[in-house]
Amino acid sequence: MSDFLSLIKESNYNLLEIYKQAPNETLITVAVLLALIALAFFFINHSIKKSTVLKEIAKVDDIKTFDELNAKLVLFINEVPKRGEVVAKALDENKDKILFKSLKLLSTFSIKDKIKKYQIISKRFKQLSNSSSKYNNDKLTTYFKNKSLQLLSNELTNEINEYSSTTHFCQDEVENVNAIVQYANKQNSPWQILDVLFKNLNRFSFSYNIELFKFIEKLNKKESKQVYDYCKEKIDSIFTSGEDEVSVNILEYLYEKEEKEKVYEYIKTLSNASYLQYLYKVLFDKKDDLHLDLAFIANPTQIENEYKEYIDNSLTTNWRDKEHIEFVSKSPGVLDVLGHAEFRSLIERVDRIKTDIENNKKIEEALTIAKRAESIAIEAKSFNQSGSKKKKEKPVVQPRVD
């Protein structure tokens, strides 16, 4: 080694000259220097990152957003196993602050986002538990492991129950309800979560609550699952039972959005006489809609009505409209309202109109033929007069030239 040092001095630190005379020693020396530099870099980098992690752990209270929180937790997960027991101890000392900050930020979201973000934080806590396990700090690892489970089983469940028991079902809540249904169906006992939602749902009137009705319209089988099936069955039953009342607001809503056939069918089959009487007062002969009015007439349920006067007025007003009279005459319930005698008179009126239309058509055809014949006769007469004039004209005689 002393010879190599002497060689360095003699070559005046000329690396090329040193390498020529002692290549092996030169390579070994360079390798040692590089190793020392790498080791120094490692310790410096380790110290910097260790210091950074310690600062970030100490600044947990300053976190403002969920994304910032998530990024910090990912940093702790990645760095805690590498930075020694000092960092693990700092994490242990601040674990309650991390939990408190997490819960505070999570509380600001809608239930749909809470479900998603609670699961993210639960996952991060489990990862923190695993990443700190190398330090044999059972207090730390057990804390984050338990909190990982409690975030979902206690905190998130309470949040869902609070929402499910207090929400007013309207169109804006469809995504939140769908999120609850989808989360519940991933659990071992979905109905432990859904029971609270359904209990609250049944507090509302499916027959009268227009907001609930609009909410149900936005549900779909794929995302709403049990809620969709239950609500669809309830609505179908209400519209077809014959006894259930459907509010005028809902019927008007369906009517305005061009689902008139559903309104007609409901009125036709409603056997609840008192409610049919009410609907008669607010809807019959109020919208200039013959189909709606005939839906009432088609219903055999006995109520106080002026169906006969309505039919008479309709036929009188449209007495020359064959299609109108024929349509009314063939509509269900009209025969029962008019009676056989008047109904027979109505049929005879239709037949007379048909005959009149056919006769008028024949007259029009005859007039058309007559006008055409007259036109042809005039053209022929004009042609004959022109020919006669040509025959009467004297020939022009040219003078003879001798």
CSV table of C-alpha atoms in Angstrom, one decimal:
chain,number,residue,atom,x,y,z
A,1,MET,CA,0.0,0.0,0.0
A,2,SER,CA,3.0,2.3,0.8
A,3,ASP,CA,4.4,1.6,-2.6
A,4,PHE,CA,1.1,2.6,-4.2
A,5,LEU,CA,1.0,5.8,-2.3
A,6,SER,CA,4.6,6.6,-3.3
A,7,LEU,CA,3.6,5.9,-6.9
A,8,ILE,CA,0.8,8.4,-6.6
A,9,LYS,CA,3.2,11.1,-5.3
A,10,GLU,CA,5.8,10.4,-7.9
A,11,SER,CA,3.3,10.6,-10.8
A,12,ASN,CA,2.1,13.9,-9.5
A,13,TYR,CA,-1.4,12.5,-9.1
A,14,ASN,CA,-1.6,11.6,-12.8
A,15,LEU,CA,-4.3,9.0,-12.9
A,16,LEU,CA,-3.4,7.7,-16.3
A,17,GLU,CA,0.2,7.2,-15.3
A,18,ILE,CA,-0.8,5.6,-12.0
A,19,TYR,CA,-3.2,3.2,-13.8
A,20,LYS,CA,-0.4,2.2,-16.3
A,21,GLN,CA,2.0,1.3,-13.5
A,22,ALA,CA,-0.5,-0.2,-11.0
A,23,PRO,CA,-3.8,-1.1,-12.7
A,24,ASN,CA,-5.1,-3.5,-10.1
A,25,GLU,CA,-4.4,-1.2,-7.2
A,26,THR,CA,-6.0,1.7,-9.1
A,27,LEU,CA,-9.2,-0.2,-9.8
A,28,ILE,CA,-9.4,-1.4,-6.2
A,29,THR,CA,-8.9,2.1,-4.9
A,30,VAL,CA,-11.5,3.6,-7.3
A,31,ALA,CA,-14.0,0.9,-6.2
A,32,VAL,CA,-13.4,1.6,-2.6
A,33,LEU,CA,-13.9,5.4,-3.2
A,34,LEU,CA,-17.1,4.8,-5.1
A,35,ALA,CA,-18.4,2.5,-2.4
A,36,LEU,CA,-17.7,5.1,0.2
A,37,ILE,CA,-19.4,7.8,-1.9
A,38,ALA,CA,-22.5,5.5,-2.3
A,39,LEU,CA,-22.5,4.8,1.4
A,40,ALA,CA,-22.3,8.4,2.2
A,41,PHE,CA,-25.1,9.2,-0.3
A,42,PHE,CA,-27.3,6.5,1.2
A,43,PHE,CA,-26.9,7.8,4.7
A,44,ILE,CA,-27.5,11.4,3.6
A,45,ASN,CA,-30.5,10.4,1.6
A,46,HIS,CA,-31.8,8.2,4.4
A,47,SER,CA,-31.4,11.1,6.9
A,48,ILE,CA,-33.2,13.5,4.6
A,49,LYS,CA,-36.1,11.1,4.0
A,50,LYS,CA,-36.2,10.2,7.6
A,51,SER,CA,-36.4,13.9,8.5
A,52,THR,CA,-39.1,14.5,5.9
A,53,VAL,CA,-41.2,11.7,7.2
A,54,LEU,CA,-40.9,12.9,10.8
A,55,LYS,CA,-41.9,16.4,9.7
A,56,GLU,CA,-44.9,15.1,7.8
A,57,ILE,CA,-46.0,13.0,10.7
A,58,ALA,CA,-45.7,16.0,13.0
A,59,LYS,CA,-47.8,18.1,10.6
A,60,VAL,CA,-50.9,15.8,10.5
A,61,ASP,CA,-53.0,18.5,12.0
A,62,ASP,CA,-52.3,20.8,9.0
A,63,ILE,CA,-53.8,18.4,6.4
A,64,LYS,CA,-56.6,20.2,4.5
A,65,THR,CA,-58.0,17.7,2.0
A,66,PHE,CA,-58.7,14.1,1.6
A,67,ASP,CA,-56.3,13.7,-1.3
A,68,GLU,CA,-53.6,15.3,0.8
A,69,LEU,CA,-54.4,12.8,3.6
A,70,ASN,CA,-54.3,9.9,1.3
A,71,ALA,CA,-51.0,11.0,-0.1
A,72,LYS,CA,-49.5,11.3,3.4
A,73,LEU,CA,-50.7,7.9,4.4
A,74,VAL,CA,-49.1,6.4,1.3
A,75,LEU,CA,-45.9,8.1,2.2
A,76,PHE,CA,-46.0,6.7,5.7
A,77,ILE,CA,-46.8,3.2,4.4
A,78,ASN,CA,-43.8,3.3,2.1
A,79,GLU,CA,-41.3,5.0,4.4
A,80,VAL,CA,-42.0,3.7,7.9
A,81,PRO,CA,-40.4,0.2,7.3
A,82,LYS,CA,-37.2,1.9,5.9
A,83,ARG,CA,-36.6,4.7,8.4
A,84,GLY,CA,-36.1,3.0,11.7
A,85,GLU,CA,-37.8,2.9,15.1
A,86,VAL,CA,-37.6,6.6,15.5
A,87,VAL,CA,-40.2,7.1,12.7
A,88,ALA,CA,-42.3,4.2,14.0
A,89,LYS,CA,-42.3,5.8,17.4
A,90,ALA,CA,-43.4,9.1,15.9
A,91,LEU,CA,-46.2,7.4,14.1
A,92,ASP,CA,-47.3,5.7,17.3
A,93,GLU,CA,-47.3,9.1,19.1
A,94,ASN,CA,-49.5,10.7,16.4
A,95,LYS,CA,-51.8,7.8,15.6
A,96,ASP,CA,-54.8,9.3,17.3
A,97,LYS,CA,-54.3,12.6,15.4
A,98,ILE,CA,-54.2,10.6,12.2
A,99,LEU,CA,-57.5,8.9,13.0
A,100,PHE,CA,-59.1,12.1,14.1
A,101,LYS,CA,-58.1,14.0,11.0
A,102,SER,CA,-59.3,11.1,8.8
A,103,LEU,CA,-62.7,11.1,10.5
A,104,LYS,CA,-63.0,14.9,10.2
A,105,LEU,CA,-62.3,15.0,6.5
A,106,LEU,CA,-64.5,12.0,5.8
A,107,SER,CA,-67.5,13.7,7.5
A,108,THR,CA,-67.6,16.3,4.8
A,109,PHE,CA,-68.6,14.0,1.9
A,110,SER,CA,-72.0,12.7,0.6
A,111,ILE,CA,-72.8,9.2,1.7
A,112,LYS,CA,-71.9,7.9,-1.8
A,113,ASP,CA,-68.4,9.4,-1.5
A,114,LYS,CA,-68.1,8.4,2.2
A,115,ILE,CA,-68.6,4.7,1.2
A,116,LYS,CA,-65.8,5.0,-1.3
A,117,LYS,CA,-63.4,7.0,0.8
A,118,TYR,CA,-63.9,5.1,4.1
A,119,GLN,CA,-62.8,2.0,2.3
A,120,ILE,CA,-59.7,3.7,1.0
A,121,ILE,CA,-58.7,4.9,4.5
A,122,SER,CA,-59.5,1.5,6.0
A,123,LYS,CA,-57.2,0.0,3.4
A,124,ARG,CA,-54.4,2.5,4.3
A,125,PHE,CA,-54.7,1.8,8.0
A,126,LYS,CA,-54.3,-1.9,7.3
A,127,GLN,CA,-51.2,-1.2,5.2
A,128,LEU,CA,-49.8,1.0,8.0
A,129,SER,CA,-50.3,-1.9,10.4
A,130,ASN,CA,-48.4,-4.3,8.1
A,131,SER,CA,-45.6,-1.8,7.3
A,132,SER,CA,-44.9,-1.1,11.0
A,133,SER,CA,-45.0,-4.8,12.1
A,134,LYS,CA,-41.2,-5.2,11.7
A,135,TYR,CA,-40.6,-3.1,14.8
A,136,ASN,CA,-42.4,-5.4,17.1
A,137,ASN,CA,-44.6,-2.6,18.4
A,138,ASP,CA,-47.8,-4.5,19.1
A,139,LYS,CA,-49.5,-1.3,20.3
A,140,LEU,CA,-49.0,0.4,17.0
A,141,THR,CA,-49.7,-2.4,14.7
A,142,THR,CA,-52.8,-3.5,16.7
A,143,TYR,CA,-54.1,0.0,16.7
A,144,PHE,CA,-54.2,0.5,13.0
A,145,LYS,CA,-55.4,-3.1,12.4
A,146,ASN,CA,-58.3,-2.6,14.7
A,147,LYS,CA,-59.1,0.9,13.4
A,148,SER,CA,-59.0,-0.4,9.8
A,149,LEU,CA,-61.9,-2.8,10.7
A,150,GLN,CA,-63.8,-0.3,12.9
A,151,LEU,CA,-63.8,2.3,10.2
A,152,LEU,CA,-66.1,0.1,8.2
A,153,SER,CA,-68.0,-1.9,10.8
A,154,ASN,CA,-68.7,1.0,13.2
A,155,GLU,CA,-68.0,4.4,11.6
A,156,LEU,CA,-69.2,3.8,8.1
A,157,THR,CA,-72.1,1.6,9.2
A,158,ASN,CA,-73.3,4.4,11.5
A,159,GLU,CA,-73.0,7.0,8.7
A,160,ILE,CA,-75.1,4.8,6.4
A,161,ASN,CA,-77.7,4.1,9.1
A,162,GLU,CA,-77.9,7.8,9.8
A,163,TYR,CA,-78.4,8.6,6.1
A,164,SER,CA,-80.8,5.7,5.6
A,165,SER,CA,-83.1,6.6,8.5
A,166,THR,CA,-83.3,10.4,7.8
A,167,THR,CA,-83.1,10.9,4.0
A,168,HIS,CA,-86.1,12.1,2.0
A,169,PHE,CA,-86.2,10.1,-1.2
A,170,CYS,CA,-86.0,12.3,-4.3
A,171,GLN,CA,-84.2,12.2,-7.6
A,172,ASP,CA,-81.0,13.7,-6.2
A,173,GLU,CA,-80.7,10.8,-3.8
A,174,VAL,CA,-80.7,8.0,-6.3
A,175,GLU,CA,-76.9,7.8,-6.6
A,176,ASN,CA,-76.5,7.7,-2.8
A,177,VAL,CA,-79.1,5.0,-2.5
A,178,ASN,CA,-77.4,3.0,-5.3
A,179,ALA,CA,-74.1,3.3,-3.5
A,180,ILE,CA,-75.5,1.9,-0.3
A,181,VAL,CA,-77.2,-1.0,-2.1
A,182,GLN,CA,-74.0,-1.9,-4.0
A,183,TYR,CA,-71.9,-1.7,-0.8
A,184,ALA,CA,-74.4,-3.7,1.2
A,185,ASN,CA,-74.5,-6.5,-1.4
A,186,LYS,CA,-70.7,-6.9,-1.0
A,187,GLN,CA,-71.2,-7.7,2.7
A,188,ASN,CA,-71.9,-11.1,4.2
A,189,SER,CA,-75.3,-9.8,5.5
A,190,PRO,CA,-76.7,-7.2,3.1
A,191,TRP,CA,-80.0,-6.8,5.0
A,192,GLN,CA,-78.3,-5.6,8.2
A,193,ILE,CA,-77.6,-2.4,6.2
A,194,LEU,CA,-80.6,-2.4,3.9
A,195,ASP,CA,-83.2,-2.9,6.6
A,196,VAL,CA,-82.8,0.6,7.9
A,197,LEU,CA,-83.1,2.0,4.4
A,198,PHE,CA,-86.3,0.1,3.7
A,199,LYS,CA,-87.8,1.0,7.1
A,200,ASN,CA,-87.5,4.7,6.2
A,201,LEU,CA,-88.6,4.1,2.6
A,202,ASN,CA,-91.9,2.6,3.9
A,203,ARG,CA,-92.6,5.8,5.9
A,204,PHE,CA,-93.4,7.6,2.7
A,205,SER,CA,-96.6,7.3,0.6
A,206,PHE,CA,-96.0,5.6,-2.7
A,207,SER,CA,-99.4,6.8,-3.9
A,208,TYR,CA,-99.1,10.5,-3.0
A,209,ASN,CA,-95.5,11.5,-2.7
A,210,ILE,CA,-94.5,12.9,-6.1
A,211,GLU,CA,-90.8,13.2,-5.1
A,212,LEU,CA,-90.7,9.6,-4.2
A,213,PHE,CA,-92.4,8.7,-7.5
A,214,LYS,CA,-89.7,10.6,-9.4
A,215,PHE,CA,-87.0,8.9,-7.3
A,216,ILE,CA,-88.4,5.5,-8.3
A,217,GLU,CA,-88.5,6.5,-12.0
A,218,LYS,CA,-84.7,7.0,-11.9
A,219,LEU,CA,-83.9,3.6,-10.3
A,220,ASN,CA,-82.6,0.8,-12.4
A,221,LYS,CA,-82.3,-2.9,-12.0
A,222,LYS,CA,-78.5,-3.1,-12.3
A,223,GLU,CA,-77.5,-0.5,-9.7
A,224,SER,CA,-80.6,-0.3,-7.5
A,225,LYS,CA,-81.3,-4.1,-7.2
A,226,GLN,CA,-83.4,-4.8,-4.1
A,227,VAL,CA,-84.7,-1.2,-3.9
A,228,TYR,CA,-85.7,-1.2,-7.6
A,229,ASP,CA,-87.5,-4.5,-7.3
A,230,TYR,CA,-89.4,-3.5,-4.2
A,231,CYS,CA,-90.4,-0.1,-5.5
A,232,LYS,CA,-91.4,-1.3,-8.9
A,233,GLU,CA,-93.6,-4.0,-7.4
A,234,LYS,CA,-95.2,-1.4,-5.1
A,235,ILE,CA,-95.9,1.1,-8.0
A,236,ASP,CA,-97.3,-1.6,-10.3
A,237,SER,CA,-99.6,-2.9,-7.5
A,238,ILE,CA,-100.9,0.6,-6.8
A,239,PHE,CA,-101.8,1.3,-10.5
A,240,THR,CA,-103.4,-2.1,-11.0
A,241,SER,CA,-105.1,-3.0,-7.7
A,242,GLY,CA,-108.2,-1.0,-8.5
A,243,GLU,CA,-108.4,0.2,-4.9
A,244,ASP,CA,-105.3,2.2,-4.3
A,245,GLU,CA,-105.4,6.0,-4.7
A,246,VAL,CA,-102.8,7.6,-6.9
A,247,SER,CA,-102.6,11.4,-6.3
A,248,VAL,CA,-103.7,13.8,-8.9
A,249,ASN,CA,-100.2,15.3,-8.8
A,250,ILE,CA,-98.7,12.0,-9.9
A,251,LEU,CA,-101.4,11.5,-12.6
A,252,GLU,CA,-100.9,15.0,-13.9
A,253,TYR,CA,-97.2,14.5,-13.9
A,254,LEU,CA,-97.6,11.3,-16.0
A,255,TYR,CA,-100.1,13.0,-18.3
A,256,GLU,CA,-97.8,16.0,-19.0
A,257,LYS,CA,-94.8,13.7,-19.8
A,258,GLU,CA,-96.9,11.9,-22.4
A,259,GLU,CA,-97.5,8.8,-20.4
A,260,LYS,CA,-101.3,9.3,-20.9
A,261,GLU,CA,-102.1,5.6,-21.5
A,262,LYS,CA,-101.0,4.8,-18.0
A,263,VAL,CA,-103.4,7.4,-16.7
A,264,TYR,CA,-106.3,6.2,-18.9
A,265,GLU,CA,-105.8,2.6,-17.8
A,266,TYR,CA,-105.7,3.5,-14.1
A,267,ILE,CA,-109.0,5.5,-14.4
A,268,LYS,CA,-110.6,2.7,-16.4
A,269,THR,CA,-109.9,0.0,-13.8
A,270,LEU,CA,-110.3,2.1,-10.5
A,271,SER,CA,-113.0,0.4,-8.4
A,272,ASN,CA,-112.6,2.7,-5.5
A,273,ALA,CA,-115.9,4.6,-6.0
A,274,SER,CA,-115.1,7.5,-3.6
A,275,TYR,CA,-111.8,8.2,-5.2
A,276,LEU,CA,-113.1,7.8,-8.7
A,277,GLN,CA,-115.8,10.4,-7.8
A,278,TYR,CA,-113.0,12.8,-6.7
A,279,LEU,CA,-111.0,12.2,-9.9
A,280,TYR,CA,-114.2,12.7,-11.9
A,281,LYS,CA,-114.6,16.2,-10.4
A,282,VAL,CA,-111.1,17.3,-11.0
A,283,LEU,CA,-110.3,15.6,-14.4
A,284,PHE,CA,-113.4,14.7,-16.3
A,285,ASP,CA,-114.1,17.1,-19.2
A,286,LYS,CA,-111.4,19.4,-18.1
A,287,LYS,CA,-108.6,18.8,-20.6
A,288,ASP,CA,-110.3,18.7,-24.0
A,289,ASP,CA,-109.1,15.1,-24.2
A,290,LEU,CA,-111.7,12.7,-25.6
A,291,HIS,CA,-109.6,9.6,-24.6
A,292,LEU,CA,-109.4,10.8,-21.0
A,293,ASP,CA,-113.1,11.4,-20.7
A,294,LEU,CA,-113.9,8.1,-22.3
A,295,ALA,CA,-111.7,6.4,-19.8
A,296,PHE,CA,-114.1,7.5,-17.1
A,297,ILE,CA,-117.1,6.4,-19.2
A,298,ALA,CA,-115.5,3.0,-19.7
A,299,ASN,CA,-115.2,2.4,-15.9
A,300,PRO,CA,-118.3,0.5,-14.7
A,301,THR,CA,-118.0,1.7,-11.1
A,302,GLN,CA,-121.1,3.6,-10.2
A,303,ILE,CA,-120.6,7.3,-9.3
A,304,GLU,CA,-122.6,10.5,-9.8
A,305,ASN,CA,-121.9,11.7,-13.3
A,306,GLU,CA,-123.1,13.5,-16.4
A,307,TYR,CA,-121.8,11.1,-18.9
A,308,LYS,CA,-125.0,11.1,-21.0
A,309,GLU,CA,-124.9,14.9,-21.3
A,310,TYR,CA,-121.2,14.8,-22.2
A,311,ILE,CA,-121.8,12.2,-25.0
A,312,ASP,CA,-124.9,14.2,-26.3
A,313,ASN,CA,-122.8,17.4,-26.5
A,314,SER,CA,-119.9,15.6,-28.1
A,315,LEU,CA,-122.1,14.1,-30.8
A,316,THR,CA,-124.0,17.3,-31.4
A,317,THR,CA,-120.9,19.3,-31.7
A,318,ASN,CA,-119.4,16.8,-34.2
A,319,TRP,CA,-122.6,15.7,-35.8
A,320,ARG,CA,-121.1,15.7,-39.3
A,321,ASP,CA,-117.8,14.0,-38.3
A,322,LYS,CA,-118.3,10.4,-39.1
A,323,GLU,CA,-115.0,9.2,-37.6
A,324,HIS,CA,-115.7,11.0,-34.3
A,325,ILE,CA,-119.2,9.6,-34.0
A,326,GLU,CA,-118.1,6.1,-34.9
A,327,PHE,CA,-115.2,6.2,-32.4
A,328,VAL,CA,-117.5,7.4,-29.6
A,329,SER,CA,-120.1,4.8,-30.5
A,330,LYS,CA,-117.6,1.9,-30.3
A,331,SER,CA,-116.0,3.1,-27.0
A,332,PRO,CA,-116.5,0.9,-23.9
A,333,GLY,CA,-119.3,2.1,-21.6
A,334,VAL,CA,-121.1,4.3,-24.2
A,335,LEU,CA,-123.9,1.7,-24.8
A,336,ASP,CA,-124.5,1.4,-21.0
A,337,VAL,CA,-124.7,5.2,-20.7
A,338,LEU,CA,-127.0,5.9,-23.6
A,339,GLY,CA,-129.2,2.8,-23.4
A,340,HIS,CA,-130.2,0.6,-26.3
A,341,ALA,CA,-132.7,3.0,-27.9
A,342,GLU,CA,-130.4,6.0,-28.0
A,343,PHE,CA,-127.5,3.8,-29.0
A,344,ARG,CA,-129.5,2.4,-31.9
A,345,SER,CA,-130.3,6.0,-32.9
A,346,LEU,CA,-126.6,6.8,-32.7
A,347,ILE,CA,-125.8,3.9,-35.0
A,348,GLU,CA,-128.5,5.0,-37.5
A,349,ARG,CA,-127.0,8.5,-37.5
A,350,VAL,CA,-123.6,7.0,-38.4
A,351,ASP,CA,-125.2,5.0,-41.2
A,352,ARG,CA,-127.1,8.1,-42.5
A,353,ILE,CA,-123.8,10.1,-42.5
A,354,LYS,CA,-122.1,7.3,-44.4
A,355,THR,CA,-125.0,7.3,-46.9
A,356,ASP,CA,-124.9,11.0,-47.2
A,357,ILE,CA,-121.1,10.9,-47.8
A,358,GLU,CA,-121.5,8.2,-50.4
A,359,ASN,CA,-124.4,10.1,-52.1
A,360,ASN,CA,-122.4,13.4,-52.0
A,361,LYS,CA,-119.5,11.6,-53.5
A,362,LYS,CA,-121.6,10.2,-56.3
A,363,ILE,CA,-123.1,13.7,-57.0
A,364,GLU,CA,-119.6,15.2,-57.1
A,365,GLU,CA,-118.5,12.5,-59.5
A,366,ALA,CA,-121.6,13.2,-61.7
A,367,LEU,CA,-121.0,16.9,-61.6
A,368,THR,CA,-117.4,16.3,-62.6
A,369,ILE,CA,-118.4,14.1,-65.5
A,370,ALA,CA,-121.1,16.7,-66.6
A,371,LYS,CA,-118.6,19.5,-66.5
A,372,ARG,CA,-116.1,17.5,-68.5
A,373,ALA,CA,-118.8,16.6,-71.1
A,374,GLU,CA,-119.8,20.3,-71.3
A,375,SER,CA,-116.2,21.2,-71.9
A,376,ILE,CA,-115.8,18.6,-74.6
A,377,ALA,CA,-119.1,19.8,-76.3
A,378,ILE,CA,-117.9,23.4,-76.3
A,379,GLU,CA,-114.6,22.4,-77.8
A,380,ALA,CA,-116.4,20.4,-80.5
A,381,LYS,CA,-118.7,23.3,-81.3
A,382,SER,CA,-115.8,25.7,-81.6
A,383,PHE,CA,-114.0,23.3,-84.0
A,384,ASN,CA,-117.2,22.8,-86.2
A,385,GLN,CA,-117.7,26.6,-86.5
A,386,SER,CA,-114.1,27.1,-87.6
A,387,GLY,CA,-114.5,24.4,-90.4
A,388,SER,CA,-117.7,26.0,-91.7
A,389,LYS,CA,-116.1,29.4,-92.1
A,390,LYS,CA,-113.3,27.9,-94.2
A,391,LYS,CA,-115.8,26.3,-96.7
A,392,LYS,CA,-117.7,29.5,-97.2
A,393,GLU,CA,-114.7,31.6,-98.3
A,394,LYS,CA,-114.6,32.3,-102.1
A,395,PRO,CA,-111.5,31.3,-104.1
A,396,VAL,CA,-109.3,34.2,-105.3
A,397,VAL,CA,-109.3,34.4,-109.2
A,398,GLN,CA,-106.2,35.7,-110.8
A,399,PRO,CA,-106.7,38.1,-113.8
A,400,ARG,CA,-105.9,36.7,-117.2
A,401,VAL,CA,-103.0,38.3,-119.1
A,402,ASP,CA,-103.2,38.3,-122.9
